[in-house]
């Protein structure tokens, strides 16, 4: 998408680029430590480089690496990665009206480039899908600039981490910079009581189940938060009394 002339020559491309540029150092630090962790987990340099260049899913990579080190069964690793990335089903469903006018290959590329901060910044900038060609072009240009720098920051830093794995100790904790950037941006989406509840429930469940082996507390946190929020979302809204129209005096 960021190689299309209609995107990179549009003013919104630069705006999207600049918006993501502010948090890209945190993403880069996170990607660097992910590259280091892949090598430290026992993956060969070729395997780690291949994963860094093809897999654009930082959270699931970080969740899978400790499981690889622990020798967890493959099904546990796959289920963990699947559950960690379930949020992208919600992201893609929300962004569907923005993208359905695009050719399939562009939608596939957009899906690959979708990331947490890309989604957050995009929906904050464009709260509703455009209804005209000029608006759609502006939205896609912003998304291309936004997603382009995000992908570049992550991929380049991951490759650098793989190459420099023997010189960058994991004790530096640089990956925490990416977590801070992610938490800060995601917190801005907590605009409703249910979203605050989901975050609190997930955090509490993850801490309560921390002692479980193979990082299963991640799966527990996701399952508990989703279940609680689904139950709460189905409850009838009693905050406003029902409105009854006045009776006709006739």
CSV table of C-alpha atoms in Angstrom, one decimal, residues 4 105 121 126 139 220:
chain,number,residue,atom,x,y,z
A,4,UNK,CA,1.1,3.2,-4.4
A,105,UNK,CA,-4.9,-7.9,-2.7
A,121,UNK,CA,-4.4,5.8,15.6
A,126,UNK,CA,-11.2,8.6,11.2
A,139,UNK,CA,-8.1,7.4,4.8
A,220,UNK,CA,-7.0,-17.6,31.4
